Amino acid sequence: MKPNKPDTVIQLHQLRFHSYLSATDIQERVRQIGAELAEQLRGETPLYLVMLKGAFVFASDLIRATGLNGEVDFVRTSSYVGTVSSRRIKLLLPPDPELVRDRHVILIEDIVDSGYTMQHFLPELRKLRPASVTLVTLLHKPEATKVPVEIDYVGFSIPDKFVVGYGLDYNGLGRQLPAIYQLVEEMI
Ligand code: IMP
Ligand code: MG
């Protein structure tokens, strides 16, 4: 057992967050998932499909951890308003159909929360006829599920509390943090 380090508290806009997953623990988990993907897709040239903006930090570490010789493309959807998930998912930047067709796609997401984003996006992706889709998410909030999503690799299952850092933001801030921080729920 590691000794518990005291919490670090940070403030973004008007909200406070305390340290939750350390940079070391995240890096260790990313290495494990990378090794499993390398094993699963050995000899293939996958397409890494990165969900912008939140997944860009996780993706950059994960892609290097797999050591697979793949191509990269980006997708952007939008749904979040402040700290609340919305049902209205917009596909702001679709994937390149030519890159997806007949490829083993590793879809990289920062967090699966309500599931609405993946419920909307996965059928769109399948229309482009990939050879397979492997969904990898760094974080999953099982208690927040509104629609079930089949996830192949989950970094960490976490409670239904808003988090920032390692690519995830609160109204634009916090993406650069190497660790993950959880919202401090204060009585106001
Ligand atoms: P879903 O559609 O509710 O599953 O949410 C997916 C998207 O909402 C993620 O890709 C994130 O961009 C965003 N999101 C969900 N939960 C959080 C959070 O705790 N912090 C920051 N962004 C989040
Ligand atoms: Mg996202």
Tab-separated table of C-alpha atoms and ligand atoms in Angstrom:
chain	number	residue	atom	x	y	z
A	1	MET	CA	0.000	0.000	0.000
A	2	LYS	CA	1.216	3.425	-0.936
A	3	PRO	CA	0.959	6.077	1.764
A	4	ASN	CA	-1.840	8.529	1.080
A	5	LYS	CA	-0.466	11.822	-0.141
A	6	PRO	CA	-2.283	14.921	1.060
A	7	ASP	CA	-4.674	16.377	-1.499
A	8	THR	CA	-3.604	19.234	-3.688
A	9	VAL	CA	-6.435	21.687	-4.290
A	10	ILE	CA	-6.634	23.794	-7.438
A	11	GLN	CA	-9.142	26.357	-8.666
A	12	LEU	CA	-10.456	26.710	-12.234
A	13	HIS	CA	-12.852	29.586	-12.841
A	14	GLN	CA	-15.038	29.592	-9.700
A	15	LEU	CA	-14.731	25.858	-8.866
A	16	ARG	CA	-12.256	23.971	-6.694
A	17	PHE	CA	-10.874	20.525	-7.457
A	18	HIS	CA	-8.740	18.132	-5.405
A	19	SER	CA	-6.109	15.703	-6.699
A	20	TYR	CA	-7.654	12.339	-7.543
A	21	LEU	CA	-5.506	10.212	-9.923
A	22	SER	CA	-1.765	10.838	-9.880
A	23	ALA	CA	0.301	11.300	-13.028
A	24	THR	CA	2.272	8.169	-12.090
A	25	ASP	CA	-0.846	6.005	-11.730
A	26	ILE	CA	-2.191	7.292	-15.048
A	27	GLN	CA	1.093	6.595	-16.863
A	28	GLU	CA	1.239	3.078	-15.414
A	29	ARG	CA	-2.313	2.289	-16.559
A	30	VAL	CA	-1.664	3.771	-20.019
A	31	ARG	CA	1.376	1.501	-20.388
A	32	GLN	CA	-0.719	-1.573	-19.464
A	33	ILE	CA	-3.461	-0.741	-21.955
A	34	GLY	CA	-0.865	0.018	-24.625
A	35	ALA	CA	0.706	-3.403	-24.134
A	36	GLU	CA	-2.695	-5.142	-24.350
A	37	LEU	CA	-3.563	-3.306	-27.571
A	38	ALA	CA	-0.171	-4.179	-29.056
A	39	GLU	CA	-0.884	-7.836	-28.317
A	40	GLN	CA	-4.448	-7.705	-29.699
A	41	LEU	CA	-3.492	-5.934	-32.929
A	42	ARG	CA	-0.051	-7.399	-33.511
A	43	GLY	CA	1.000	-7.119	-37.162
A	44	GLU	CA	-1.843	-4.706	-38.013
A	45	THR	CA	-1.639	-1.060	-39.057
A	46	PRO	CA	-4.534	0.365	-37.064
A	47	LEU	CA	-6.161	3.761	-37.377
A	48	TYR	CA	-6.029	5.691	-34.113
A	49	LEU	CA	-9.161	7.816	-34.046
A	50	VAL	CA	-8.864	10.488	-31.388
A	51	MET	CA	-11.947	12.207	-29.956
A	52	LEU	CA	-11.111	15.906	-29.679
A	53	LYS	CA	-10.544	17.822	-27.696
A	54	GLY	CA	-10.389	15.906	-24.423
A	55	ALA	CA	-8.647	12.718	-25.582
A	56	PHE	CA	-5.610	14.337	-27.189
A	57	VAL	CA	-3.348	13.987	-24.140
A	58	PHE	CA	-4.340	10.372	-23.391
A	59	ALA	CA	-4.062	9.501	-27.083
A	60	SER	CA	-0.556	10.883	-27.442
A	61	ASP	CA	0.673	8.720	-24.544
A	62	LEU	CA	-1.378	5.658	-25.542
A	63	ILE	CA	-0.299	5.674	-29.180
A	64	ARG	CA	3.343	5.647	-28.121
A	65	ALA	CA	2.655	2.975	-25.479
A	66	THR	CA	1.250	0.562	-28.075
A	67	GLY	CA	4.287	0.860	-30.308
A	68	LEU	CA	2.022	-0.129	-33.225
A	69	ASN	CA	2.666	1.380	-36.595
A	70	GLY	CA	-0.661	3.115	-37.202
A	71	GLU	CA	-2.176	6.196	-38.740
A	72	VAL	CA	-3.937	8.935	-36.805
A	73	ASP	CA	-7.147	10.824	-37.452
A	74	PHE	CA	-9.271	13.142	-35.347
A	75	VAL	CA	-12.978	13.477	-34.651
A	76	ARG	CA	-14.722	16.243	-32.814
A	77	THR	CA	-18.124	16.056	-31.197
A	78	SER	CA	-19.648	18.469	-28.807
A	79	SER	CA	-22.163	17.911	-26.041
A	80	TYR	CA	-20.977	19.299	-22.729
A	81	VAL	CA	-22.227	22.567	-21.316
A	82	GLY	CA	-20.296	23.480	-18.158
A	83	THR	CA	-20.285	20.371	-15.963
A	84	VAL	CA	-23.434	18.779	-17.427
A	85	SER	CA	-23.734	16.264	-20.272
A	86	SER	CA	-26.266	17.016	-22.961
A	87	ARG	CA	-28.187	14.670	-25.253
A	88	ARG	CA	-27.687	16.818	-28.301
A	89	ILE	CA	-24.505	15.514	-29.869
A	90	LYS	CA	-23.058	17.355	-32.842
A	91	LEU	CA	-20.405	15.860	-35.115
A	92	LEU	CA	-18.274	18.963	-35.648
A	93	LEU	CA	-15.366	17.172	-37.354
A	94	PRO	CA	-16.150	13.766	-38.928
A	95	PRO	CA	-13.461	11.146	-39.580
A	96	ASP	CA	-11.921	10.752	-43.037
A	97	PRO	CA	-13.938	7.908	-44.690
A	98	GLU	CA	-10.940	6.807	-46.779
A	99	LEU	CA	-8.849	6.253	-43.656
A	100	VAL	CA	-11.565	4.303	-41.827
A	101	ARG	CA	-12.650	1.858	-44.519
A	102	ASP	CA	-11.376	-1.707	-43.883
A	103	ARG	CA	-9.118	-0.515	-41.068
A	104	HIS	CA	-8.874	-1.739	-37.488
A	105	VAL	CA	-9.932	1.421	-35.681
A	106	ILE	CA	-8.765	2.174	-32.146
A	107	LEU	CA	-11.242	4.790	-30.989
A	108	ILE	CA	-9.702	6.837	-28.180
A	109	GLU	CA	-11.976	8.740	-25.781
A	110	ASP	CA	-11.171	10.640	-22.604
A	111	ILE	CA	-14.316	9.710	-20.675
A	112	VAL	CA	-17.584	7.880	-21.170
A	113	ASP	CA	-20.165	9.555	-18.968
A	114	SER	CA	-23.860	9.399	-20.002
A	115	GLY	CA	-22.955	7.372	-23.096
A	116	TYR	CA	-24.814	9.738	-25.457
A	117	THR	CA	-21.667	10.678	-27.399
A	118	MET	CA	-20.800	7.055	-28.202
A	119	GLN	CA	-24.443	6.131	-28.823
A	120	HIS	CA	-24.501	8.822	-31.480
A	121	PHE	CA	-21.012	8.368	-32.902
A	122	LEU	CA	-20.480	4.566	-33.060
A	123	PRO	CA	-23.245	3.969	-35.668
A	124	GLU	CA	-21.822	6.828	-37.770
A	125	LEU	CA	-18.383	5.231	-37.602
A	126	ARG	CA	-19.713	1.759	-38.517
A	127	LYS	CA	-21.364	3.239	-41.634
A	128	LEU	CA	-17.810	3.881	-42.890
A	129	ARG	CA	-17.124	0.113	-42.798
A	130	PRO	CA	-14.064	-0.264	-40.589
A	131	ALA	CA	-12.642	-3.810	-40.257
A	132	SER	CA	-13.171	-3.516	-36.478
A	133	VAL	CA	-13.661	-0.906	-33.774
A	134	THR	CA	-11.896	-1.095	-30.406
A	135	LEU	CA	-13.164	1.528	-27.986
A	136	VAL	CA	-10.640	2.687	-25.400
A	137	THR	CA	-11.569	5.243	-22.766
A	138	LEU	CA	-9.322	6.561	-20.038
A	139	LEU	CA	-12.247	7.110	-17.661
A	140	HIS	CA	-15.713	5.660	-17.242
A	141	LYS	CA	-18.464	6.818	-14.906
A	142	PRO	CA	-20.700	3.716	-14.623
A	143	GLU	CA	-23.189	5.460	-12.300
A	144	ALA	CA	-23.779	8.193	-14.878
A	145	THR	CA	-24.838	5.767	-17.632
A	146	LYS	CA	-27.981	6.822	-19.504
A	147	VAL	CA	-27.385	4.564	-22.493
A	148	PRO	CA	-25.160	1.478	-22.243
A	149	VAL	CA	-21.954	1.528	-24.295
A	150	GLU	CA	-19.729	-1.464	-24.972
A	151	ILE	CA	-16.224	-0.394	-24.000
A	152	ASP	CA	-13.221	-2.606	-24.783
A	153	TYR	CA	-10.668	-0.951	-22.498
A	154	VAL	CA	-11.324	1.276	-19.478
A	155	GLY	CA	-8.411	3.003	-17.743
A	156	PHE	CA	-10.248	3.823	-14.518
A	157	SER	CA	-13.883	3.492	-13.418
A	158	ILE	CA	-14.705	6.535	-11.328
A	159	PRO	CA	-17.710	7.875	-9.382
A	160	ASP	CA	-20.173	10.273	-10.967
A	161	LYS	CA	-18.269	13.434	-10.107
A	162	PHE	CA	-16.867	15.995	-12.510
A	163	VAL	CA	-13.126	15.676	-13.171
A	164	VAL	CA	-10.471	17.727	-14.982
A	165	GLY	CA	-6.860	17.330	-16.071
A	166	TYR	CA	-4.889	15.125	-18.459
A	167	GLY	CA	-6.842	16.539	-21.397
A	168	LEU	CA	-10.188	17.044	-19.661
A	169	ASP	CA	-11.389	20.584	-19.089
A	170	TYR	CA	-13.833	22.652	-17.134
A	171	ASN	CA	-15.041	25.419	-19.468
A	172	GLY	CA	-11.758	25.349	-21.369
A	173	LEU	CA	-9.325	25.172	-18.453
A	174	GLY	CA	-7.330	22.343	-16.889
A	175	ARG	CA	-6.338	20.265	-19.916
A	176	GLN	CA	-2.600	20.750	-19.347
A	177	LEU	CA	-2.571	19.206	-15.859
A	178	PRO	CA	-0.577	15.920	-15.769
A	179	ALA	CA	-2.834	14.470	-13.040
A	180	ILE	CA	-6.630	14.215	-12.706
A	181	TYR	CA	-8.576	16.339	-10.224
A	182	GLN	CA	-12.109	15.852	-8.892
A	183	LEU	CA	-14.662	18.577	-8.163
A	184	VAL	CA	-14.909	19.570	-4.506
A	185	GLU	CA	-18.612	19.663	-3.750
A	186	GLU	CA	-19.059	22.583	-1.430
A	187	MET	CA	-22.142	23.828	0.370
A	188	ILE	CA	-22.926	27.269	-0.952
B	1	IMP	P1	-21.131	11.508	-22.602
B	1	IMP	O1	-21.704	11.844	-23.957
B	1	IMP	O2	-22.041	11.992	-21.492
B	1	IMP	O3	-20.750	10.058	-22.416
B	1	IMP	O4	-19.849	12.408	-22.361
B	1	IMP	C1	-18.784	12.335	-23.121
B	1	IMP	C2	-18.013	13.634	-23.169
B	1	IMP	O5	-18.364	14.584	-22.167
B	1	IMP	C3	-16.569	13.318	-22.916
B	1	IMP	O6	-15.906	13.023	-24.099
B	1	IMP	C4	-16.047	14.579	-22.281
B	1	IMP	O7	-15.609	15.476	-23.261
B	1	IMP	C5	-17.228	15.169	-21.574
B	1	IMP	N1	-17.186	14.841	-20.122
B	1	IMP	C6	-17.930	13.929	-19.480
B	1	IMP	N2	-17.653	13.888	-18.163
B	1	IMP	C7	-16.681	14.805	-17.964
B	1	IMP	C8	-15.947	15.239	-16.799
B	1	IMP	O8	-16.118	14.772	-15.653
B	1	IMP	N3	-15.020	16.208	-17.007
B	1	IMP	C9	-14.780	16.777	-18.232
B	1	IMP	N4	-15.437	16.400	-19.342
B	1	IMP	C10	-16.378	15.428	-19.212
B	2	MG	MG	-14.931	14.355	-25.225
